[in-house]
Every structure is written in structure tokens, then in C-alpha cells.
Short mmCIF file of C-alpha atoms in Angstrom, two decimals:
data_model
loop_
_atom_site.label_atom_id
_atom_site.label_comp_id
_atom_site.label_asym_id
_atom_site.label_seq_id
_atom_site.Cartn_x
_atom_site.Cartn_y
_atom_site.Cartn_z
CA GLN A 23 88.33 260.99 112.66
CA VAL A 24 85.79 262.29 110.18
CA GLN A 25 84.12 265.58 111.02
CA LEU A 26 81.34 267.41 109.20
CA GLN A 27 80.43 271.08 109.34
CA GLU A 28 77.38 272.73 107.79
CA SER A 29 77.45 276.27 106.46
CA GLY A 30 75.07 278.58 104.66
CA PRO A 31 72.51 281.36 105.12
CA GLY A 32 70.39 281.16 108.22
CA LEU A 33 67.51 283.09 106.65
CA VAL A 34 65.86 282.41 103.29
CA LYS A 35 62.86 284.16 101.79
CA PRO A 36 59.78 282.19 100.77
CA SER A 37 59.83 280.87 97.18
CA GLN A 38 63.62 281.18 97.03
CA THR A 39 66.23 278.41 97.08
CA LEU A 40 67.84 277.19 100.27
CA SER A 41 71.53 276.36 99.80
CA LEU A 42 73.76 274.65 102.33
CA THR A 43 77.27 273.21 102.17
CA CYS A 44 78.84 270.49 104.28
CA THR A 45 82.61 270.50 104.62
CA VAL A 46 84.12 267.12 105.42
CA SER A 47 87.45 266.74 107.16
CA GLY A 48 89.37 263.59 108.04
CA GLY A 49 88.00 261.56 105.16
CA SER A 50 87.23 261.79 101.45
CA ILE A 51 83.69 262.07 100.09
CA SER A 52 84.73 260.10 97.01
CA SER A 53 86.02 256.94 98.69
CA GLY A 54 84.70 254.03 100.66
CA SER A 55 81.29 252.43 101.14
CA TYR A 56 79.76 255.65 102.30
CA HIS A 57 77.01 257.99 101.38
CA TRP A 58 76.65 261.59 102.39
CA SER A 59 73.20 262.61 103.53
CA TRP A 60 71.17 265.57 104.62
CA VAL A 61 68.66 265.29 107.46
CA ARG A 62 66.41 268.01 108.83
CA GLN A 63 64.45 268.58 112.01
CA PRO A 64 61.78 271.26 112.49
CA ALA A 65 61.68 272.70 115.98
CA GLY A 66 60.08 270.27 118.41
CA LYS A 67 59.60 267.61 115.75
CA GLY A 68 61.30 264.46 114.52
CA LEU A 69 64.07 263.75 112.05
CA GLU A 70 63.46 263.66 108.31
CA TRP A 71 65.88 262.20 105.78
CA ILE A 72 66.19 264.51 102.78
CA GLY A 73 68.50 262.61 100.48
CA ARG A 74 72.01 261.35 99.89
CA MET A 75 74.94 261.31 97.56
CA TYR A 76 77.03 258.17 97.24
CA SER A 77 80.82 258.25 96.98
CA SER A 78 80.32 257.52 93.27
CA GLY A 79 78.39 260.77 92.92
CA SER A 80 74.99 259.18 92.32
CA THR A 81 72.07 260.54 94.34
CA ASN A 82 68.89 259.32 95.98
CA TYR A 83 66.13 261.50 97.44
CA ASN A 84 63.19 261.29 99.81
CA PRO A 85 60.20 260.86 97.48
CA SER A 86 58.28 263.55 99.37
CA LEU A 87 60.98 266.15 98.59
CA LYS A 88 62.45 264.82 95.37
CA SER A 89 60.97 267.48 93.08
CA ARG A 90 62.61 270.32 95.03
CA VAL A 91 65.92 268.84 96.21
CA THR A 92 69.36 268.57 94.65
CA ILE A 93 72.44 267.16 96.38
CA SER A 94 75.83 267.48 94.72
CA GLY A 95 79.48 267.12 95.60
CA ASP A 96 82.72 268.99 95.02
CA THR A 97 85.57 266.53 95.44
CA SER A 98 88.22 269.25 95.03
CA LYS A 99 86.94 270.93 98.18
CA ASN A 100 85.74 267.71 99.85
CA GLN A 101 82.28 269.23 100.25
CA PHE A 102 78.74 268.25 99.41
CA SER A 103 75.81 270.58 99.07
CA LEU A 104 72.05 270.76 99.41
CA LYS A 105 69.64 272.89 97.43
CA VAL A 106 65.94 273.05 98.21
CA SER A 107 63.91 275.14 95.80
CA SER A 108 60.62 276.99 96.26
CA VAL A 109 60.90 277.00 100.04
CA THR A 110 58.04 277.74 102.40
CA ALA A 111 57.80 278.14 106.15
CA ALA A 112 57.47 274.35 106.36
CA ASP A 113 61.13 274.09 105.34
CA THR A 114 62.24 275.93 108.47
CA ALA A 115 64.37 273.45 110.39
CA VAL A 116 67.77 272.52 111.70
CA TYR A 117 69.62 270.89 108.83
CA TYR A 118 72.26 268.24 109.52
CA CYS A 119 74.80 266.70 107.20
CA VAL A 120 75.85 263.16 108.02
CA ARG A 121 78.03 260.37 106.76
CA GLY A 122 76.25 257.11 106.14
CA TYR A 123 77.65 253.62 105.93
CA TYR A 124 75.71 251.05 103.91
CA ASP A 125 75.69 247.47 102.76
CA ASP A 126 73.02 245.11 101.40
CA ILE A 127 70.82 245.18 104.48
CA ASP A 128 72.15 247.92 106.69
CA ASP A 129 72.53 251.68 106.81
CA TRP A 130 73.69 253.85 109.65
CA PHE A 131 74.64 257.49 110.16
CA ASP A 132 77.88 258.41 111.88
CA PRO A 133 79.11 261.04 112.43
CA TRP A 134 76.68 263.95 112.27
CA GLY A 135 77.45 267.60 111.78
CA GLN A 136 76.42 269.97 114.54
CA GLY A 137 73.48 271.21 112.51
CA THR A 138 72.51 274.63 111.21
CA LEU A 139 69.20 276.42 111.64
CA VAL A 140 67.55 277.69 108.49
CA THR A 141 64.53 279.94 108.85
CA VAL A 142 62.23 280.67 105.92
CA SER A 143 60.70 284.09 106.38
CA SER A 144 60.20 287.32 104.49
CA SER B 211 52.90 259.14 108.89
CA SER B 212 56.24 257.36 109.05
CA GLU B 213 56.81 253.81 107.85
CA LEU B 214 58.50 253.22 111.20
CA THR B 215 56.36 253.51 114.33
CA GLN B 216 57.66 254.39 117.79
CA ASP B 217 55.85 255.07 121.04
CA PRO B 218 55.99 258.85 121.62
CA ALA B 219 57.04 258.57 125.25
CA VAL B 220 58.41 255.98 127.65
CA SER B 221 59.49 256.28 131.26
CA VAL B 222 61.78 254.18 133.45
CA ALA B 223 62.86 254.27 137.06
CA LEU B 224 66.51 255.01 137.68
CA GLY B 225 68.54 251.81 137.48
CA GLN B 226 65.78 249.78 135.88
CA THR B 227 65.58 248.30 132.38
CA VAL B 228 63.62 249.90 129.56
CA ARG B 229 62.84 248.78 126.03
CA ILE B 230 62.11 251.23 123.24
CA THR B 231 60.49 249.68 120.19
CA CYS B 232 60.31 250.45 116.48
CA GLN B 233 57.83 248.74 114.18
CA GLY B 234 57.74 248.58 110.42
CA ASP B 235 57.33 246.09 107.58
CA SER B 236 60.78 246.92 106.19
CA LEU B 237 62.37 245.69 109.41
CA ARG B 238 61.74 242.13 108.27
CA SER B 239 64.39 242.76 105.59
CA TYR B 240 66.69 245.49 106.87
CA TYR B 241 68.51 246.31 110.07
CA VAL B 242 67.60 249.35 112.14
CA SER B 243 70.00 251.85 113.68
CA TRP B 244 69.26 253.85 116.82
CA TYR B 245 70.12 257.45 117.63
CA GLN B 246 70.11 259.34 120.92
CA GLN B 247 69.39 263.06 120.81
CA LYS B 248 69.64 265.42 123.74
CA PRO B 249 68.09 268.91 123.65
CA GLY B 250 69.98 271.29 121.42
CA GLN B 251 72.41 268.64 120.23
CA ALA B 252 72.88 266.57 117.10
CA PRO B 253 71.80 262.94 117.23
CA VAL B 254 74.38 260.33 118.18
CA LEU B 255 74.51 256.76 116.90
CA VAL B 256 74.08 254.26 119.75
CA ILE B 257 73.27 250.95 118.02
CA TYR B 258 73.70 249.69 114.46
CA GLY B 259 73.62 246.39 112.64
CA LYS B 260 72.58 243.23 114.45
CA ASN B 261 73.62 244.66 117.84
CA ASN B 262 76.73 246.82 117.53
CA ARG B 263 77.76 249.77 119.66
CA PRO B 264 80.08 252.50 118.41
CA SER B 265 83.12 253.25 120.48
CA GLY B 266 82.20 255.22 123.57
CA ILE B 267 78.61 253.99 123.87
CA PRO B 268 78.05 252.26 127.23
CA ASP B 269 77.33 248.53 127.17
CA ARG B 270 74.01 249.09 128.92
CA PHE B 271 72.68 249.91 125.44
CA SER B 272 71.74 246.90 123.30
CA GLY B 273 69.66 246.16 120.25
CA SER B 274 67.52 243.28 119.07
CA SER B 275 64.98 242.50 116.39
CA SER B 276 62.17 240.04 115.78
CA GLY B 277 59.87 240.06 112.80
CA ASN B 278 58.73 243.60 112.10
CA THR B 279 59.85 244.97 115.47
CA ALA B 280 63.25 246.23 116.54
CA SER B 281 64.08 247.13 120.12
CA LEU B 282 66.60 249.29 121.89
CA THR B 283 67.14 248.12 125.47
CA ILE B 284 68.81 250.14 128.19
CA THR B 285 69.77 247.89 131.10
CA GLY B 286 70.18 249.93 134.27
CA ALA B 287 69.02 253.30 132.95
CA GLN B 288 70.96 256.33 134.15
CA ALA B 289 69.82 259.91 134.51
CA GLU B 290 71.98 260.90 131.53
CA ASP B 291 70.04 258.48 129.31
CA GLU B 292 67.03 260.80 129.41
CA SER B 293 66.81 261.79 125.75
CA ASP B 294 64.88 261.40 122.54
CA TYR B 295 65.58 258.16 120.70
CA TYR B 296 65.05 257.62 117.00
CA CYS B 297 65.15 254.45 114.94
CA LYS B 298 66.15 254.53 111.29
CA SER B 299 66.05 251.98 108.52
CA ARG B 300 65.08 251.65 104.87
CA ASP B 301 61.59 251.94 103.47
CA ARG B 302 59.68 249.01 101.99
CA SER B 303 61.28 249.59 98.59
CA GLY B 304 64.76 249.45 100.13
CA ASN B 305 65.74 252.53 98.16
CA HIS B 306 65.13 255.27 100.68
CA LEU B 307 65.84 255.90 104.33
CA VAL B 308 63.20 256.56 106.96
CA PHE B 309 63.18 257.58 110.62
CA GLY B 310 60.70 256.61 113.25
CA GLY B 311 58.81 259.41 114.91
CA GLY B 312 61.01 259.28 117.99
CA THR B 313 60.52 258.24 121.61
CA LYS B 314 61.05 260.62 124.51
CA LEU B 315 62.61 258.67 127.37
CA THR B 316 62.11 259.99 130.88
CA VAL B 317 64.23 258.59 133.73
CA LEU B 318 62.33 258.89 137.00
#
């Protein structure tokens, strides 16, 4: 059974770079018809897809965040990471890592990590 | 605003049937998946594909789609179904993923 666990600083200063890592157990990030995504949720608000990394290593980002986001993988550690640059208070949110399954007409997320709160504040 | 539109709030009497909808042009081409989120918890997949339930999801949850509208139906709603529900699919380009704004379900 695949499990995901987010880790990283809970507090980031404005204008700095937010960095999070997702450790995957029970499955390999480099195999299968999967992608590995990041999703965030500001307090009291809805879910926002940030971007994804396919098992091949290629990436795909939310157009609204593309200029500030990088997702990368480390197959030796079976981890994938998120970097968001030039953060502001608007980037304060719970960040989730998720596994996605996809085919020509379908995409779904399962499972999800438990989420980690990142606060942007000086 | 999201490319997928959901009603912000829906209510249902205990034991009755409720339909939560998700509208978007991309739904004419792509399936939607549905997620249940309880306060303080990560979302959980409840429906994916044409109408598939992951293991452990009660069969009172079902999905359907017609034109640009997808629906999540709960037949015989239980108190534990009170949650936020989100739909997710691809955008019009098919290259990116989008969530609906979410629907808060209240079980009366």
C-alpha cells in the first residue's frame, strides 16, 4: 500500500523559497502510469493543484504558478520535491503530496499525504 | 474563478438522497473524480472514472455525467457523510488539472 509523507519547514519568510519533500513508501516514483502531484489549501478555502511530475521525470505546472514552481524527483530516495520561489502570505496553506493515476481521459488522486502547514511570515 | 463550478453548500435530510454537481466545459471530454474532505483531514477519493469506488467507500456513493455536468449522488445520506466535497478534472486544454470550488454538505 502506497503511503506519502510531506516534510519541510513550517515557516518561511516572505520573498524566500518554500521547499517541501514528499517521501513515498510502498511504491516507486519511477514506475507505472502515475504522476506525483502537489496540491495546496489555504485555511478555509478550496483545493488548488500546483503541479506534477510523471514517472518519466517530466513535469507539468498550474499556469497560474508556473513561473515560481519547480517539482523534481530523487529516485534513489524515492522522494519528490516542491519549490515555490518568491513566496508571499498568499502562499500560506496546507500542502499535500498525492499520487495520481492517469490515462487518455481520466485522472484521479489516491492516496494523499496527511498534509503539512506552511506559513509565510516574517 | 475555477473552470469547474460547484454549488457552495447543499443540505440533505438523514437517510435521503442528495446530488452534488460539478459543471465545466472540459467535462464533455474528460472524466471527473470526487473527493471527500472532513475538517482537519486530507481529502479522500470517493469516485473516479465512469463510476468507480475505491475499496472501502460505501456503495451509497455513486457518480454520473451528462454533457458538461458531473454528479456525485449519495443515496441514503448518513451523518458521517457531512463533509466538503470536491470535483477534479482536466482543464479545457487537457494539459492541467483543476478542482471545483467545493461543496459543503450538511446532513440534517
